[in-house]
Short mmCIF file of C-alpha atoms in Angstrom, two decimals:
data_model
loop_
_atom_site.label_atom_id
_atom_site.label_comp_id
_atom_site.label_asym_id
_atom_site.label_seq_id
_atom_site.Cartn_x
_atom_site.Cartn_y
_atom_site.Cartn_z
CA UNK A 1 -1.96 -55.80 -14.13
CA UNK A 2 -0.42 -52.34 -13.14
CA UNK A 3 2.47 -51.15 -11.03
CA UNK A 4 2.73 -47.98 -9.05
CA UNK A 5 5.29 -45.73 -7.46
CA UNK A 6 4.59 -43.60 -4.46
CA UNK A 7 6.34 -40.32 -3.68
CA UNK A 8 6.24 -38.28 -0.45
CA UNK A 9 7.62 -34.82 -0.11
CA UNK A 10 8.93 -33.10 2.97
CA UNK A 11 5.55 -31.76 4.03
CA UNK A 12 3.92 -35.14 4.00
CA UNK A 13 2.16 -34.94 0.57
CA UNK A 14 1.99 -38.20 -1.21
CA UNK A 15 1.37 -38.89 -4.95
CA UNK A 16 0.92 -42.35 -6.55
CA UNK A 17 1.92 -42.83 -10.10
CA UNK A 18 0.25 -45.68 -11.74
CA UNK A 19 0.77 -47.32 -15.16
CA UNK A 20 -1.98 -49.72 -16.44
CA UNK A 21 0.51 -51.26 -18.74
CA UNK A 22 2.59 -52.66 -15.93
CA UNK A 23 5.36 -49.89 -16.03
CA UNK A 24 6.01 -46.88 -13.89
CA UNK A 25 4.34 -43.83 -15.42
CA UNK A 26 6.56 -41.44 -17.46
CA UNK A 27 8.27 -38.59 -15.70
CA UNK A 28 6.43 -35.53 -16.88
CA UNK A 29 5.77 -32.29 -15.09
CA UNK A 30 2.82 -33.69 -13.18
CA UNK A 31 4.92 -36.59 -11.81
CA UNK A 32 8.07 -34.53 -11.18
CA UNK A 33 6.53 -31.43 -9.76
CA UNK A 34 2.89 -32.03 -8.87
CA UNK A 35 3.41 -32.93 -5.31
CA UNK A 36 5.84 -30.12 -4.66
CA UNK A 37 3.68 -27.55 -6.17
CA UNK A 38 0.74 -28.67 -4.04
CA UNK A 39 2.90 -28.52 -0.96
CA UNK A 40 4.07 -25.02 -1.78
CA UNK A 41 0.50 -23.76 -2.39
CA UNK A 42 -0.59 -25.27 1.02
CA UNK A 43 2.42 -23.83 2.76
CA UNK A 44 1.64 -20.35 1.38
CA UNK A 45 -1.95 -20.75 2.36
CA UNK A 46 -0.94 -21.52 5.85
CA UNK A 47 1.17 -18.36 6.01
CA UNK A 48 -1.83 -16.23 5.27
CA UNK A 49 -3.99 -18.24 7.74
CA UNK A 50 -1.73 -17.58 10.77
CA UNK A 51 -3.13 -15.31 13.46
CA UNK A 52 -1.06 -12.52 14.69
CA UNK A 53 -1.76 -12.54 18.44
CA UNK A 54 1.51 -11.17 19.81
CA UNK A 55 1.60 -7.55 18.48
CA UNK A 56 -0.34 -4.40 18.84
CA UNK A 57 -3.41 -3.54 16.80
CA UNK A 58 -4.54 -0.13 15.50
CA UNK A 59 -5.85 0.58 19.08
CA UNK A 60 -4.85 4.19 19.88
CA UNK A 61 -6.19 7.64 19.13
CA UNK A 62 -2.80 8.41 17.59
CA UNK A 63 -0.99 5.42 16.17
CA UNK A 64 2.64 6.28 15.23
CA UNK A 65 4.60 4.73 12.31
CA UNK A 66 8.22 5.99 12.83
CA UNK A 67 10.46 5.34 9.75
CA UNK A 68 14.25 5.09 10.42
CA UNK A 69 17.37 4.17 8.44
CA UNK A 70 19.44 5.64 5.58
CA UNK A 71 18.61 7.80 2.67
CA UNK A 72 15.82 5.76 1.32
CA UNK A 73 14.02 6.33 4.67
CA UNK A 74 14.09 10.11 4.45
CA UNK A 75 13.16 10.63 0.85
CA UNK A 76 16.53 11.62 -0.62
CA UNK A 77 15.93 12.68 -4.15
CA UNK A 78 12.20 12.05 -3.78
CA UNK A 79 11.27 15.41 -5.31
CA UNK A 80 8.81 16.60 -6.27
CA UNK A 81 6.49 15.82 -3.45
CA UNK A 82 3.34 13.95 -4.50
CA UNK A 83 1.26 13.62 -1.28
CA UNK A 84 0.45 17.25 -0.81
CA UNK A 85 -3.03 17.12 0.60
CA UNK A 86 -4.34 15.20 3.73
CA UNK A 87 -7.74 13.50 3.25
CA UNK A 88 -7.48 11.04 6.09
CA UNK A 89 -6.89 13.16 9.29
CA UNK A 90 -3.26 11.91 9.51
CA UNK A 91 -0.71 14.10 11.10
CA UNK A 92 3.08 14.81 11.43
CA UNK A 93 5.17 16.45 14.12
CA UNK A 94 5.96 19.99 13.09
CA UNK A 95 6.21 21.16 9.52
CA UNK A 96 7.59 17.88 7.94
CA UNK A 97 7.94 14.17 8.68
CA UNK A 98 11.70 14.97 8.90
CA UNK A 99 13.64 16.74 11.61
CA UNK A 100 15.03 20.25 11.18
CA UNK A 101 18.70 19.17 11.30
CA UNK A 102 19.83 16.02 9.55
CA UNK A 103 22.67 14.12 11.43
CA UNK A 104 22.21 15.84 14.88
CA UNK A 105 21.91 13.95 18.09
CA UNK A 106 18.58 15.56 19.09
CA UNK A 107 15.10 16.02 17.59
CA UNK A 108 14.16 19.49 16.55
CA UNK A 109 10.87 20.01 14.56
CA UNK A 110 10.80 21.86 11.20
CA UNK A 111 9.37 25.32 11.72
CA UNK A 112 10.18 25.36 15.46
CA UNK A 113 6.82 23.97 16.62
CA UNK A 114 6.39 20.34 17.50
CA UNK A 115 2.51 20.56 17.41
CA UNK A 116 0.69 18.13 15.13
CA UNK A 117 0.09 19.43 11.59
CA UNK A 118 -1.79 17.69 8.75
CA UNK A 119 0.52 15.15 7.11
CA UNK A 120 1.79 16.38 3.75
CA UNK A 121 4.90 15.75 1.78
CA UNK A 122 7.26 18.65 1.26
CA UNK A 123 10.67 19.12 -0.35
CA UNK A 124 13.60 20.29 1.74
CA UNK A 125 17.13 21.24 0.44
CA UNK A 126 20.19 19.51 1.74
CA UNK A 127 20.60 22.48 4.27
CA UNK A 128 16.95 21.62 5.37
CA UNK A 129 15.24 24.68 3.96
CA UNK A 130 11.62 24.05 2.87
CA UNK A 131 11.50 24.75 -0.94
CA UNK A 132 8.90 26.50 -2.95
CA UNK A 133 7.36 24.68 -5.98
CA UNK A 134 9.36 27.00 -8.15
CA UNK A 135 12.61 26.16 -6.40
CA UNK A 136 11.77 22.40 -6.71
CA UNK A 137 11.00 22.69 -10.46
CA UNK A 138 14.38 24.33 -10.90
CA UNK A 139 16.40 21.61 -9.23
CA UNK A 140 18.91 20.02 -11.54
CA UNK A 141 18.92 16.24 -12.02
CA UNK A 142 20.86 14.40 -9.32
CA UNK A 143 20.19 17.03 -6.63
CA UNK A 144 20.03 15.41 -3.25
CA UNK A 145 17.13 17.40 -1.94
CA UNK A 146 14.61 15.47 0.27
CA UNK A 147 11.08 15.05 -0.89
CA UNK A 148 8.33 12.29 -0.81
CA UNK A 149 9.18 9.61 1.78
CA UNK A 150 7.64 6.17 2.35
CA UNK A 151 6.01 7.57 5.43
CA UNK A 152 3.25 9.55 3.74
CA UNK A 153 2.26 6.84 1.38
CA UNK A 154 2.27 4.20 4.15
CA UNK A 155 0.00 5.90 6.66
CA UNK A 156 -2.30 7.48 4.01
CA UNK A 157 -2.81 4.11 2.27
CA UNK A 158 -3.19 2.24 5.55
CA UNK A 159 -5.71 4.73 6.79
CA UNK A 160 -7.85 4.41 3.58
CA UNK A 161 -7.84 0.53 3.94
CA UNK A 162 -8.75 1.02 7.70
CA UNK A 163 -11.74 3.26 6.64
CA UNK A 164 -12.85 0.78 4.03
CA UNK A 165 -12.81 -2.09 6.49
CA UNK A 166 -14.79 -0.16 9.03
CA UNK A 167 -17.23 1.21 6.44
CA UNK A 168 -16.92 4.71 7.64
CA UNK A 169 -14.61 7.77 7.38
CA UNK A 170 -13.06 7.12 10.78
CA UNK A 171 -11.76 10.50 11.89
CA UNK A 172 -11.83 9.45 15.56
CA UNK A 173 -8.38 8.13 15.19
CA UNK A 174 -5.22 9.51 13.33
CA UNK A 175 -2.07 8.07 12.18
CA UNK A 176 1.25 9.76 12.85
CA UNK A 177 4.15 9.62 10.35
CA UNK A 178 7.78 10.48 10.98
CA UNK A 179 11.11 9.98 9.29
CA UNK A 180 14.23 10.25 11.44
CA UNK A 181 16.73 8.57 9.27
CA UNK A 182 20.17 9.79 8.03
CA UNK A 183 21.78 8.91 4.82
CA UNK A 184 25.12 7.22 4.43
CA UNK A 185 25.18 5.51 7.68
CA UNK A 186 25.91 1.92 8.84
CA UNK A 187 23.71 0.14 11.18
CA UNK A 188 26.26 0.74 13.94
CA UNK A 189 26.05 4.47 13.37
CA UNK A 190 22.28 4.36 13.74
CA UNK A 191 22.30 2.09 16.81
CA UNK A 192 21.70 3.40 20.30
CA UNK A 193 24.88 4.95 21.87
CA UNK A 194 26.70 5.75 18.59
CA UNK A 195 28.55 9.09 18.31
CA UNK A 196 26.71 11.20 17.34
CA UNK A 197 23.85 9.47 19.00
CA UNK A 198 21.36 9.72 16.00
CA UNK A 199 19.12 7.24 18.00
CA UNK A 200 17.95 10.21 20.14
CA UNK A 201 16.32 11.77 17.15
CA UNK A 202 14.06 8.68 16.77
CA UNK A 203 13.33 8.72 20.39
CA UNK A 204 12.67 12.50 20.51
CA UNK A 205 10.37 12.39 17.55
CA UNK A 206 8.23 9.88 19.45
CA UNK A 207 8.40 11.81 22.64
CA UNK A 208 7.02 14.81 20.83
CA UNK A 209 4.21 12.99 19.26
CA UNK A 210 3.34 11.33 22.63
CA UNK A 211 3.32 14.75 24.34
CA UNK A 212 0.87 16.09 21.74
CA UNK A 213 -1.51 13.23 22.28
CA UNK A 214 -1.26 13.46 26.10
CA UNK A 215 -2.03 17.22 25.99
CA UNK A 216 -5.10 16.42 23.93
CA UNK A 217 -6.30 13.74 26.33
CA UNK A 218 -5.70 11.05 23.71
CA UNK A 219 -4.10 7.73 23.75
CA UNK A 220 -0.79 7.02 21.88
CA UNK A 221 1.05 3.97 20.70
CA UNK A 222 3.54 2.51 18.02
CA UNK A 223 1.82 0.52 15.31
CA UNK A 224 4.84 -0.39 13.25
CA UNK A 225 8.50 0.59 13.02
CA UNK A 226 9.85 0.81 9.54
CA UNK A 227 13.57 0.01 9.09
CA UNK A 228 15.00 1.03 5.64
CA UNK A 229 18.81 0.58 5.78
CA UNK A 230 21.72 -1.69 4.79
CA UNK A 231 23.30 0.03 1.84
CA UNK A 232 26.41 1.26 3.84
CA UNK A 233 26.90 -2.11 5.37
CA UNK A 234 27.62 -3.63 1.99
CA UNK A 235 30.11 -5.17 1.54
CA UNK A 236 32.08 -4.80 4.83
CA UNK A 237 29.54 -6.23 7.37
CA UNK A 238 29.04 -9.96 7.52
CA UNK A 239 25.64 -11.50 7.54
CA UNK A 240 26.08 -12.80 11.11
CA UNK A 241 27.26 -9.36 12.44
CA UNK A 242 24.44 -7.54 10.70
CA UNK A 243 21.71 -9.99 12.09
CA UNK A 244 23.16 -9.41 15.55
CA UNK A 245 23.12 -5.64 15.15
CA UNK A 246 19.64 -5.64 13.86
CA UNK A 247 18.36 -7.81 16.76
CA UNK A 248 19.99 -5.32 19.26
CA UNK A 249 18.49 -2.27 17.39
CA UNK A 250 14.88 -3.84 17.40
CA UNK A 251 15.32 -4.78 21.09
CA UNK A 252 16.41 -1.22 21.99
CA UNK A 253 13.47 0.24 20.04
CA UNK A 254 10.96 -1.90 22.03
CA UNK A 255 12.65 -0.80 25.29
CA UNK A 256 13.19 2.89 24.56
CA UNK A 257 10.32 3.80 22.24
CA UNK A 258 7.23 1.53 22.31
CA UNK A 259 7.93 0.50 25.85
CA UNK A 260 9.62 3.64 27.27
CA UNK A 261 7.84 6.45 25.42
CA UNK A 262 4.62 4.87 24.42
CA UNK A 263 4.30 2.54 27.29
CA UNK A 264 2.19 0.16 25.40
CA UNK A 265 1.51 -3.40 26.60
CA UNK A 266 1.66 -5.13 23.30
CA UNK A 267 4.79 -4.36 21.11
CA UNK A 268 4.64 -3.09 17.52
CA UNK A 269 5.80 -5.00 14.55
CA UNK A 270 8.90 -4.16 12.42
CA UNK A 271 8.35 -3.72 8.65
CA UNK A 272 11.45 -3.52 6.43
CA UNK A 273 12.54 -3.69 2.80
CA UNK A 274 15.44 -5.85 1.55
CA UNK A 275 18.50 -3.72 0.74
CA UNK A 276 19.49 -4.51 -2.81
CA UNK A 277 19.42 -3.10 -6.33
CA UNK A 278 22.60 -1.34 -7.26
CA UNK A 279 23.66 -1.30 -3.53
CA UNK A 280 23.92 -4.99 -3.32
CA UNK A 281 27.26 -6.90 -3.32
CA UNK A 282 28.23 -10.45 -4.38
CA UNK A 283 31.07 -10.59 -1.82
CA UNK A 284 34.27 -12.65 -2.28
CA UNK A 285 33.05 -16.25 -1.93
CA UNK A 286 30.22 -18.49 -2.97
CA UNK A 287 28.53 -18.27 0.33
CA UNK A 288 29.06 -14.58 1.06
CA UNK A 289 27.05 -13.06 -1.79
CA UNK A 290 24.17 -10.76 -0.96
CA UNK A 291 25.17 -10.89 2.82
CA UNK A 292 22.99 -7.98 4.02
CA UNK A 293 19.90 -8.91 2.04
CA UNK A 294 20.28 -12.38 3.31
CA UNK A 295 20.72 -11.27 6.86
CA UNK A 296 17.51 -9.30 6.64
CA UNK A 297 15.50 -12.13 5.03
CA UNK A 298 16.72 -14.57 7.63
CA UNK A 299 16.11 -12.22 10.56
CA UNK A 300 12.44 -11.68 9.33
CA UNK A 301 11.95 -15.39 8.91
CA UNK A 302 13.30 -16.13 12.42
CA UNK A 303 11.40 -13.36 14.17
CA UNK A 304 7.62 -13.52 14.80
CA UNK A 305 7.32 -9.60 15.01
CA UNK A 306 9.46 -8.75 12.02
CA UNK A 307 8.08 -8.67 8.49
CA UNK A 308 10.01 -8.12 5.31
CA UNK A 309 7.66 -6.31 2.85
CA UNK A 310 9.87 -7.02 -0.19
CA UNK A 311 12.63 -5.66 -2.31
CA UNK A 312 12.93 -2.14 -3.84
CA UNK A 313 14.65 -3.06 -7.11
CA UNK A 314 11.38 -3.19 -9.34
CA UNK A 315 10.40 0.45 -8.68
CA UNK A 316 11.20 3.73 -10.58
CA UNK A 317 14.31 5.43 -9.36
CA UNK A 318 16.72 8.30 -10.14
CA UNK A 319 19.90 6.44 -10.64
CA UNK A 320 21.95 8.23 -13.37
CA UNK A 321 23.12 5.01 -15.01
CA UNK A 322 20.39 3.33 -17.27
CA UNK A 323 21.52 -0.12 -16.04
CA UNK A 324 21.25 0.37 -12.18
CA UNK A 325 19.04 1.46 -9.41
CA UNK A 326 19.69 4.05 -6.72
CA UNK A 327 17.56 6.48 -4.80
CA UNK A 328 13.90 6.05 -5.64
CA UNK A 329 11.98 8.83 -7.32
CA UNK A 330 8.79 10.13 -5.72
CA UNK A 331 6.63 7.52 -7.41
CA UNK A 332 9.05 4.82 -6.42
CA UNK A 333 8.94 5.84 -2.76
CA UNK A 334 5.11 6.02 -2.74
CA UNK A 335 4.89 2.64 -4.77
CA UNK A 336 6.79 0.80 -2.23
CA UNK A 337 5.01 2.64 0.52
CA UNK A 338 1.66 1.27 -0.76
CA UNK A 339 3.25 -2.24 -0.56
CA UNK A 340 4.20 -1.65 2.92
CA UNK A 341 0.58 -0.42 3.69
CA UNK A 342 -0.78 -3.73 2.25
CA UNK A 343 1.46 -5.70 4.48
CA UNK A 344 0.71 -3.60 7.55
CA UNK A 345 -3.04 -3.96 6.76
CA UNK A 346 -2.76 -7.77 6.62
CA UNK A 347 -0.67 -7.93 9.84
CA UNK A 348 -2.21 -5.12 12.06
CA UNK A 349 -5.83 -4.96 10.88
CA UNK A 350 -6.61 -8.45 9.53
CA UNK A 351 -4.07 -10.15 12.02
CA UNK A 352 -2.70 -12.40 9.31
CA UNK A 353 0.73 -13.68 8.69
CA UNK A 354 3.00 -12.54 5.87
CA UNK A 355 6.10 -13.60 4.05
CA UNK A 356 7.50 -12.14 0.80
CA UNK A 357 7.95 -14.09 -2.35
CA UNK A 358 10.90 -16.25 -1.48
CA UNK A 359 12.56 -19.61 -2.01
CA UNK A 360 11.58 -22.64 0.10
CA UNK A 361 13.85 -25.25 -1.47
CA UNK A 362 16.40 -25.93 -4.23
CA UNK A 363 16.76 -29.29 -5.89
CA UNK A 364 19.42 -30.38 -8.45
CA UNK A 365 19.10 -33.47 -10.53
CA UNK A 366 21.90 -33.72 -13.15
CA UNK A 367 21.85 -30.42 -15.10
CA UNK A 368 18.24 -29.55 -13.99
CA UNK A 369 17.73 -27.18 -11.01
CA UNK A 370 14.25 -26.58 -9.67
CA UNK A 371 13.31 -24.07 -7.04
CA UNK A 372 10.13 -24.16 -4.87
CA UNK A 373 8.78 -20.81 -3.85
CA UNK A 374 6.41 -19.42 -1.30
CA UNK A 375 4.11 -17.44 -3.47
CA UNK A 376 1.73 -15.06 -1.64
CA UNK A 377 -0.54 -14.77 -4.63
CA UNK A 378 0.02 -17.50 -7.24
CA UNK A 379 0.93 -18.07 -9.89
CA UNK A 380 4.50 -17.04 -10.43
CA UNK A 381 5.03 -14.76 -13.45
CA UNK A 382 8.13 -13.41 -15.21
CA UNK A 383 7.97 -9.65 -15.66
CA UNK A 384 10.20 -6.60 -16.11
CA UNK A 385 11.37 -4.47 -13.27
CA UNK A 386 12.10 -0.80 -13.70
CA UNK A 387 15.79 0.10 -13.89
CA UNK A 388 15.51 3.71 -13.56
CA UNK A 389 12.53 4.35 -15.85
CA UNK A 390 13.06 1.43 -18.23
CA UNK A 391 11.15 -1.82 -17.91
CA UNK A 392 14.10 -4.19 -18.30
CA UNK A 393 14.18 -8.01 -19.09
CA UNK A 394 16.97 -10.47 -18.46
CA UNK A 395 17.24 -13.66 -20.53
CA UNK A 396 18.05 -15.59 -17.33
CA UNK A 397 15.45 -13.75 -15.37
CA UNK A 398 17.90 -12.70 -12.72
CA UNK A 399 19.28 -16.10 -11.80
CA UNK A 400 22.96 -16.91 -11.65
CA UNK A 401 24.52 -20.32 -10.91
CA UNK A 402 28.12 -20.62 -9.62
CA UNK A 403 30.25 -23.51 -8.55
CA UNK A 404 33.94 -24.01 -7.65
CA UNK A 405 34.86 -23.57 -11.33
CA UNK A 406 32.84 -20.40 -11.90
CA UNK A 407 29.68 -19.25 -13.48
CA UNK A 408 27.55 -22.11 -14.91
CA UNK A 409 25.58 -21.03 -18.08
CA UNK A 410 21.82 -21.37 -17.98
CA UNK A 411 20.62 -22.68 -21.33
CA UNK A 412 16.85 -22.51 -20.48
CA UNK A 413 14.46 -21.34 -17.70
CA UNK A 414 10.76 -21.69 -17.21
CA UNK A 415 7.92 -21.59 -14.69
CA UNK A 416 6.32 -24.95 -13.81
CA UNK A 417 2.75 -24.90 -12.47
CA UNK A 418 2.21 -21.93 -9.99
CA UNK A 419 5.12 -22.08 -7.64
CA UNK A 420 8.16 -23.63 -9.27
CA UNK A 421 11.10 -22.31 -11.35
CA UNK A 422 13.13 -24.77 -13.37
CA UNK A 423 16.61 -24.03 -14.91
CA UNK A 424 18.50 -26.23 -17.35
CA UNK A 425 22.34 -25.91 -17.12
CA UNK A 426 24.70 -26.16 -20.07
CA UNK A 427 27.27 -28.22 -18.12
CA UNK A 428 27.50 -30.36 -15.00
CA UNK A 429 28.04 -28.75 -11.61
CA UNK A 430 31.58 -29.15 -10.11
CA UNK A 431 32.00 -29.05 -6.32
CA UNK A 432 30.04 -26.72 -4.10
CA UNK A 433 27.47 -24.72 -5.98
CA UNK A 434 25.00 -21.81 -5.25
CA UNK A 435 22.18 -20.23 -7.05
CA UNK A 436 21.71 -16.50 -6.71
CA UNK A 437 18.82 -14.22 -7.67
CA UNK A 438 19.15 -10.48 -8.11
CA UNK A 439 22.94 -10.53 -7.86
CA UNK A 440 25.24 -7.63 -8.37
CA UNK A 441 27.65 -8.71 -11.04
CA UNK A 442 25.15 -9.84 -13.83
CA UNK A 443 21.90 -8.09 -12.93
CA UNK A 444 22.86 -5.14 -10.76
CA UNK A 445 20.55 -6.34 -8.00
CA UNK A 446 17.52 -6.93 -10.24
CA UNK A 447 15.36 -9.86 -11.20
CA UNK A 448 12.18 -10.67 -13.18
CA UNK A 449 10.16 -12.89 -10.85
CA UNK A 450 6.99 -11.79 -9.29
CA UNK A 451 3.54 -13.14 -8.13
CA UNK A 452 0.06 -12.34 -9.36
CA UNK A 453 -1.38 -10.26 -6.61
CA UNK A 454 -4.30 -8.30 -7.88
CA UNK A 455 -4.66 -5.96 -4.84
CA UNK A 456 -5.58 -2.45 -6.00
CA UNK A 457 -3.27 0.22 -4.54
CA UNK A 458 -4.91 3.19 -2.85
CA UNK A 459 -2.53 5.65 -4.73
CA UNK A 460 -1.82 6.24 -8.42
CA UNK A 461 1.33 6.88 -10.44
CA UNK A 462 1.54 10.54 -11.01
CA UNK A 463 3.41 12.52 -13.72
CA UNK A 464 2.97 16.29 -13.99
CA UNK A 465 4.93 18.45 -16.39
CA UNK A 466 6.71 21.39 -14.93
CA UNK A 467 7.02 20.14 -11.42
CA UNK A 468 10.60 18.86 -11.54
CA UNK A 469 9.77 15.26 -12.46
CA UNK A 470 12.15 13.80 -14.92
CA UNK A 471 10.73 13.59 -18.48
CA UNK A 472 11.62 9.87 -18.44
CA UNK A 473 9.05 9.40 -15.64
CA UNK A 474 6.29 9.90 -18.16
CA UNK A 475 5.69 6.17 -18.53
CA UNK A 476 2.44 5.61 -20.53
CA UNK A 477 1.68 2.11 -18.93
CA UNK A 478 1.79 3.61 -15.47
CA UNK A 479 0.63 7.13 -15.50
CA UNK A 480 -2.76 7.87 -13.77
CA UNK A 481 -3.07 4.06 -12.94
CA UNK A 482 -2.99 2.42 -9.39
CA UNK A 483 0.52 1.27 -8.60
CA UNK A 484 0.74 -2.47 -9.49
CA UNK A 485 0.93 -4.38 -6.15
CA UNK A 486 2.63 -7.60 -7.30
CA UNK A 487 5.05 -9.08 -4.82
CA UNK A 488 8.46 -9.47 -6.36
CA UNK A 489 10.90 -12.07 -5.34
CA UNK A 490 13.55 -11.15 -2.68
CA UNK A 491 17.27 -11.55 -3.64
CA UNK A 492 18.77 -14.62 -2.34
CA UNK A 493 22.00 -16.80 -2.40
CA UNK A 494 21.05 -20.46 -1.82
CA UNK A 495 23.25 -23.50 -1.67
CA UNK A 496 22.38 -26.21 -4.24
CA UNK A 497 22.01 -29.49 -2.53
#
């Protein structure tokens, strides 16, 4: 005679535990986590199986990918430029993806002419002068000159993937890249109607691109709008206020740019990063930590046309402190841009759904906390993010547990099956409790959790002596290899139930 115990999870998966000796089977990993892991895997599969039927496709002679936001959107400290040739017929407006005057309220092209030119990255001083190679090589560490942006890497990588899908070198169409952002600005200062009205630069950039297309007798539309911002909204802007502001900005873009300038029937998508790394903030309460990153994550999850590519903390950067991240270096910008191209390809070309590596559920039983994850490409893996140019490990892998008493020490942490992380605490929880990942206080916005995506990046990590790259950027495990395309976990602050 045997007895059994049936368990059903929130997604309807049922497992039956049977003991032939007449007692309920022992609680091992399979019985504790097997159903949940299967549910997580199925949920992740269903995300990829979604069909994007509401947004535009790559359906124009000139498909524009405007980038907007703060300093990480315009390539601050992204020198030297890496993407210096144009093999895919992509273009920019004028002599750079940037405008001639940063911070003005109207668009003016670099070089004076707004005609399309082959898309190449260049380096511009803080006074917006285009620099020679010798001038770039002589720049001192920490100089804020503008260099490689995510715009070049995004459209070049996406065009290469487009060509591979079609099986031809498709020069019948071109992608347009632009970067209209301004560093050190809040979302309010970048929103339509602010003073100065920087929004007009974004609109003007698109108007110039549209005029070029029309004069050539070609069609024009917006494929995706890239939003890279949030640093200056930490820590003063609340999560609710940021979500409301982001919703208004996205609405204004679809009215003024994709609707007003392009006049397209189907709207574009928004692609964004999660603000984090050294710019993140833990706030002043259990539920206020990581407010901007949480706002961005929630907004992407609540909006069918908004996709979070992922965080920026794992990638090489030029922060002067060895234990923090800041402005990305040129490889860091292009690395993340390849990630964005991968997501854009899934969404725009393959018409699939997308979500970044992110938590689905947190469960606490005694001193054991388990977290279920949406994993784009299982299994989960603990790895080392780059803090500046150093691959760095954290014993707790980036997780912090806090309750009404304070920080709860983590005595052990492990990955269970493909989709679950289990933590064991050294004491019982007291009162309200939250688990954070990639917090500011203990990890400076970093964490060690990623998936196992084997996607091969179109671009490679580059190091060239004498160009102005920092010597520390000569990382043997990266140089001359495709950028690793793993999806790293977003930062989060989740209440423990």
